[in-house]
């Protein structure tokens, strides 16, 4: 559901996993392009009667929960792209309704499927209790989808905090406690609209630990990295490097990492969760916590 760039990526990956893919988009041209390029089948809500195992929802965030509820009516499992939504409206109802029908909901924080980050998660005890986390993400918005008008993108509507909420998700995954307080500074240098902050500095205070997150859509050099500091050492990660640095001296190399790997792995994992009736790595409850914090940060 949604045939933009991320919908196209998921469709390709699902086809490579041997899945039968249908597609739908309210923008007929985008849907026809996907049908032509990948050979998938257009989906008609009113006339399609075959059982659909799962909905992959890749629309702008405001439509995520309405389409999730549509999937629940079809007794279909659900994969929702991040962020979970652009508000908290009706999310609890969706959670309970899906639970009552034993339907799986997974949310698309694919960075958890990065093999380097999964290894970091597995060795966190080597640095002891985390004392400080520092995350940075920056990318120039006009370069994200150069063939489209960036001012009409959903990112220009919802802002960098919601669109780049991966860093908030990773912070909560590495340090699985809610912060005592969330503070932020936001900027609007590109003047894209009142709801679109294009720069943000977010601070989590845990009492005995802190987390700093910098997000922006103005940096013309793509930047994504983080540093975790504990009493036993430091772990650093950079998206552009196959090397994870631990204690600033030991390294682990991933020679076969490619940018599509986490997306492919999250789809494979989603399918396995459906088959095995297992809990997803990224649950809707966790994604709701990310959304709560992101909305607090958007408030400044």
Coordinates of C-alpha atoms in Angstrom, one line a residue:
X1 CA 0.0 0.0 0.0
X2 CA 1.9 3.0 -1.3
X3 CA 4.1 2.7 -4.4
X4 CA 6.7 5.4 -3.7
X5 CA 10.4 4.6 -3.2
X6 CA 10.1 2.6 0.0
X7 CA 7.1 0.7 -1.4
X8 CA 9.1 -0.2 -4.5
X9 CA 12.0 -1.4 -2.4
X10 CA 9.8 -3.6 -0.3
X11 CA 8.1 -5.0 -3.4
X12 CA 11.4 -5.9 -4.9
X13 CA 12.6 -7.6 -1.8
X14 CA 9.4 -9.5 -1.3
X15 CA 9.5 -10.8 -4.9
X16 CA 13.1 -11.9 -4.3
X17 CA 11.7 -13.9 -1.3
X18 CA 9.2 -15.7 -3.5
X19 CA 6.2 -13.7 -2.3
X20 CA 3.1 -12.9 -4.5
X21 CA 2.8 -9.1 -4.4
X22 CA -0.2 -6.9 -5.1
X23 CA 0.1 -3.1 -5.1
X24 CA -2.2 -0.2 -4.5
X25 CA -1.7 3.6 -4.6
X26 CA -4.1 6.4 -4.8
X27 CA -1.7 7.9 -7.3
X28 CA -2.5 5.8 -10.3
X29 CA 0.6 6.7 -12.2
X30 CA 2.9 5.5 -9.3
X31 CA 0.9 2.2 -9.1
X32 CA 1.1 1.7 -12.9
X33 CA 4.8 2.3 -12.8
X34 CA 5.3 -0.4 -10.2
X35 CA 3.1 -2.8 -12.1
X36 CA 5.1 -2.2 -15.3
X37 CA 8.5 -2.3 -13.8
X38 CA 8.2 -5.2 -11.4
X39 CA 5.3 -7.2 -12.9
X40 CA 3.2 -7.1 -9.7
X41 CA -0.6 -7.1 -9.8
X42 CA -2.8 -4.0 -9.1
X43 CA -5.0 -4.4 -6.0
X44 CA -8.7 -3.5 -5.9
X45 CA -10.1 -3.2 -2.4
X46 CA -13.7 -3.6 -3.5
X47 CA -13.3 -6.5 -6.0
X48 CA -10.4 -8.5 -4.6
X49 CA -11.6 -11.6 -2.6
X50 CA -8.5 -13.7 -2.4
X51 CA -7.0 -14.0 1.1
X52 CA -4.2 -11.5 1.7
X53 CA -1.7 -12.7 4.3
X54 CA -0.3 -9.2 5.0
X55 CA -0.5 -5.5 4.2
X56 CA 2.8 -3.6 3.8
X57 CA 1.8 0.0 4.5
X58 CA 4.2 2.5 2.9
X59 CA 2.0 5.6 2.6
X60 CA 2.5 9.0 4.2
X61 CA 2.3 8.6 8.0
X62 CA -1.2 10.1 8.4
X63 CA -2.6 7.1 6.5
X64 CA -0.8 4.4 8.4
X65 CA -3.3 3.7 11.0
X66 CA -6.4 3.9 8.7
X67 CA -4.8 1.3 6.4
X68 CA -3.8 -0.8 9.4
X69 CA -7.4 -0.9 10.4
X70 CA -8.4 -1.8 6.9
X71 CA -5.9 -4.7 7.1
X72 CA -7.4 -5.9 10.4
X73 CA -10.8 -6.0 8.8
X74 CA -9.3 -8.3 6.2
X75 CA -7.8 -10.5 9.0
X76 CA -4.3 -9.7 7.5
X77 CA -1.0 -9.2 9.3
X78 CA 0.5 -5.8 9.1
X79 CA 3.9 -4.2 8.4
X80 CA 3.9 -0.4 8.8
X81 CA 6.7 1.8 7.7
X82 CA 8.1 4.3 10.2
X83 CA 7.0 6.5 11.8
X84 CA 4.0 4.6 13.2
X85 CA 1.8 7.6 12.5
X86 CA 1.9 11.4 12.7
X87 CA -0.3 11.4 15.9
X88 CA -1.4 9.1 18.7
X89 CA -5.0 9.0 17.5
X90 CA -6.6 5.5 17.4
X91 CA -3.3 3.7 17.9
X92 CA -4.4 1.9 21.1
X93 CA -7.6 0.8 19.3
X94 CA -5.6 -0.7 16.5
X95 CA -3.3 -2.5 18.9
X96 CA -6.2 -4.0 20.8
X97 CA -8.1 -4.9 17.7
X98 CA -5.1 -6.7 16.1
X99 CA -4.4 -8.5 19.4
X100 CA -8.0 -9.8 19.6
X101 CA -7.5 -11.4 16.2
X102 CA -3.9 -12.6 16.8
X103 CA -2.6 -10.5 14.0
X104 CA 1.1 -9.5 13.9
X105 CA 2.1 -5.9 13.5
X106 CA 5.8 -5.0 12.7
X107 CA 7.1 -1.5 12.2
X108 CA 9.8 -0.6 9.8
X109 CA 12.8 0.5 11.8
X110 CA 15.1 -1.4 9.6
X111 CA 18.3 -0.1 11.2
X112 CA 17.7 -2.8 13.9
X113 CA 18.4 -5.3 11.2
X114 CA 21.8 -3.8 10.3
X115 CA 24.2 -6.7 11.1
X116 CA 26.7 -4.3 12.6
X117 CA 24.1 -2.7 14.9
X118 CA 22.8 -6.1 15.9
X119 CA 26.4 -7.1 16.9
X120 CA 26.7 -3.9 18.9
X121 CA 23.4 -4.7 20.7
X122 CA 24.8 -8.2 21.6
X123 CA 28.0 -6.9 23.2
X124 CA 26.8 -3.8 25.1
X125 CA 27.6 -5.4 28.4
X126 CA 31.3 -5.1 27.4
X127 CA 31.2 -1.4 28.1
X128 CA 29.0 -1.7 31.2
X129 CA 25.9 0.4 31.9
X130 CA 25.6 3.1 29.2
X131 CA 26.4 6.6 30.5
X132 CA 26.1 8.6 27.3
X133 CA 24.7 8.1 23.8
X134 CA 25.3 10.5 20.9
X135 CA 23.5 10.1 17.6
X136 CA 23.9 12.2 14.5
X137 CA 21.9 12.2 11.2
X138 CA 22.0 14.7 8.4
X139 CA 21.1 14.7 4.8
X140 CA 20.1 17.5 2.4
X141 CA 16.4 17.1 1.7
X142 CA 16.5 18.1 -2.0
X143 CA 18.9 15.2 -2.6
X144 CA 16.6 12.5 -1.1
X145 CA 14.4 12.1 -4.1
X146 CA 16.0 14.3 -6.8
X147 CA 13.3 13.5 -9.4
X148 CA 10.5 14.9 -7.1
X149 CA 9.7 18.3 -5.7
X150 CA 11.1 18.1 -2.2
X151 CA 8.7 20.8 -1.0
X152 CA 5.8 18.4 -1.8
X153 CA 7.3 15.4 0.0
X154 CA 5.7 14.1 3.2
X155 CA 9.0 14.8 4.9
X156 CA 8.4 18.5 4.2
X157 CA 5.0 18.1 6.0
X158 CA 6.0 16.1 9.1
X159 CA 9.5 17.3 9.7
X160 CA 12.9 15.7 10.4
X161 CA 12.1 14.4 13.9
X162 CA 9.3 12.0 12.7
X163 CA 11.0 11.1 9.4
X164 CA 14.4 10.4 11.0
X165 CA 13.0 8.7 14.1
X166 CA 15.4 5.8 13.6
X167 CA 17.8 7.4 16.1
X168 CA 15.1 7.6 18.8
X169 CA 14.3 4.0 18.2
X170 CA 17.9 2.9 18.5
X171 CA 18.3 4.9 21.7
X172 CA 15.3 3.2 23.3
X173 CA 16.6 -0.2 22.0
X174 CA 20.1 0.3 23.4
X175 CA 18.8 1.8 26.7
X176 CA 15.4 0.2 27.2
X177 CA 14.0 2.7 29.7
X178 CA 11.9 5.7 29.0
X179 CA 13.8 9.0 29.7
X180 CA 12.8 11.0 32.7
X181 CA 12.6 14.1 30.5
X182 CA 12.8 15.0 26.8
X183 CA 14.0 18.5 25.7
X184 CA 14.7 19.8 22.3
X185 CA 15.8 22.7 20.2
X186 CA 14.3 23.0 16.7
X187 CA 15.0 25.1 13.7
X188 CA 13.2 25.9 10.4
X189 CA 16.0 27.3 8.1
X190 CA 14.3 26.0 4.9
X191 CA 10.9 27.6 5.7
X192 CA 9.0 24.5 4.6
X193 CA 6.0 25.1 6.9
X194 CA 5.0 25.4 10.5
X195 CA 5.0 21.7 11.2
X196 CA 8.3 21.0 9.4
X197 CA 11.4 21.5 11.6
X198 CA 14.5 20.8 9.4
X199 CA 16.9 20.8 12.4
X200 CA 16.6 19.4 15.8
X201 CA 18.8 18.8 18.9
X202 CA 17.1 16.4 21.3
X203 CA 18.3 15.6 24.8
X204 CA 17.1 12.6 26.9
X205 CA 17.8 12.7 30.6
X206 CA 17.7 9.3 32.3
X207 CA 18.9 10.5 35.7
X208 CA 22.1 8.4 35.5
X209 CA 22.6 8.6 31.8
X210 CA 22.1 11.1 28.9
X211 CA 21.4 10.9 25.2
X212 CA 22.0 13.6 22.6
X213 CA 20.4 13.3 19.2
X214 CA 21.1 15.7 16.3
X215 CA 18.8 15.5 13.2
X216 CA 18.8 17.7 10.2
X217 CA 17.8 17.8 6.5
X218 CA 20.2 20.6 5.6
X219 CA 23.5 18.8 5.7
X220 CA 24.8 18.4 2.1
X221 CA 27.2 15.7 3.3
X222 CA 25.2 12.5 4.2
X223 CA 26.0 11.8 7.9
X224 CA 24.7 9.0 10.1
X225 CA 26.7 7.8 13.1
X226 CA 26.5 7.2 16.9
X227 CA 28.7 6.7 19.9
X228 CA 27.9 4.8 23.1
X229 CA 30.0 5.4 26.2
X230 CA 30.1 3.3 29.3
X231 CA 32.5 2.9 32.2
X232 CA 34.2 0.0 30.4
X233 CA 34.7 1.7 27.1
X234 CA 33.3 3.3 24.0
X235 CA 31.5 1.9 20.9
X236 CA 31.4 3.9 17.7
X237 CA 29.4 3.2 14.5
X238 CA 29.2 5.0 11.2
X239 CA 26.8 4.1 8.4
X240 CA 29.4 4.6 5.7
X241 CA 32.0 2.2 7.3
X242 CA 32.0 -1.6 7.5
X243 CA 34.0 -1.3 10.7
X244 CA 32.6 -1.1 14.2
X245 CA 35.0 0.3 16.7
X246 CA 34.9 -1.0 20.3
X247 CA 36.9 0.5 23.1
X248 CA 38.5 2.6 20.3
X249 CA 40.9 -0.2 19.5
X250 CA 39.1 -3.5 18.7
X251 CA 37.3 -3.8 15.4
X252 CA 34.9 -6.1 13.7
X253 CA 34.5 -6.0 9.9
X254 CA 31.4 -6.8 7.8
X255 CA 32.6 -7.3 4.3
X256 CA 29.3 -8.2 2.8
X257 CA 27.1 -5.5 4.2
X258 CA 25.0 -3.6 1.6
X259 CA 22.4 -0.8 2.1
X260 CA 19.6 -3.1 1.1
X261 CA 20.5 -5.9 3.6
X262 CA 18.5 -4.5 6.5
X263 CA 15.4 -4.0 4.4
X264 CA 15.6 -7.5 3.0
X265 CA 16.2 -9.0 6.4
X266 CA 13.3 -7.1 8.0
X267 CA 10.9 -8.5 5.3
X268 CA 12.3 -12.0 5.8
X269 CA 11.9 -11.7 9.6
X270 CA 8.3 -10.4 9.1
X271 CA 7.4 -13.4 7.0
X272 CA 9.0 -15.8 9.6
X273 CA 7.0 -14.1 12.4
X274 CA 3.8 -14.8 10.4
X275 CA 4.7 -18.4 9.8
X276 CA 6.0 -19.1 13.3
X277 CA 3.5 -16.8 15.1
X278 CA 6.5 -15.1 16.7
X279 CA 6.9 -11.6 18.2
X280 CA 8.5 -9.1 15.7
X281 CA 11.8 -7.5 16.5
X282 CA 10.1 -4.1 16.3
X283 CA 6.6 -4.2 17.8
X284 CA 3.9 -1.6 17.5
X285 CA 4.1 -1.0 21.2
X286 CA 7.8 -0.1 20.9
X287 CA 7.0 2.1 17.8
X288 CA 4.3 3.9 19.8
X289 CA 7.0 4.8 22.5
X290 CA 9.2 6.2 19.8
X291 CA 6.2 8.2 18.4
X292 CA 5.4 9.6 21.9
X293 CA 8.9 10.9 22.4
X294 CA 9.2 12.2 18.8
X295 CA 6.0 14.2 19.3
X296 CA 7.3 15.6 22.6
X297 CA 10.5 16.7 20.9
X298 CA 8.5 18.3 18.0
X299 CA 6.9 20.4 20.7
X300 CA 10.2 22.0 21.6

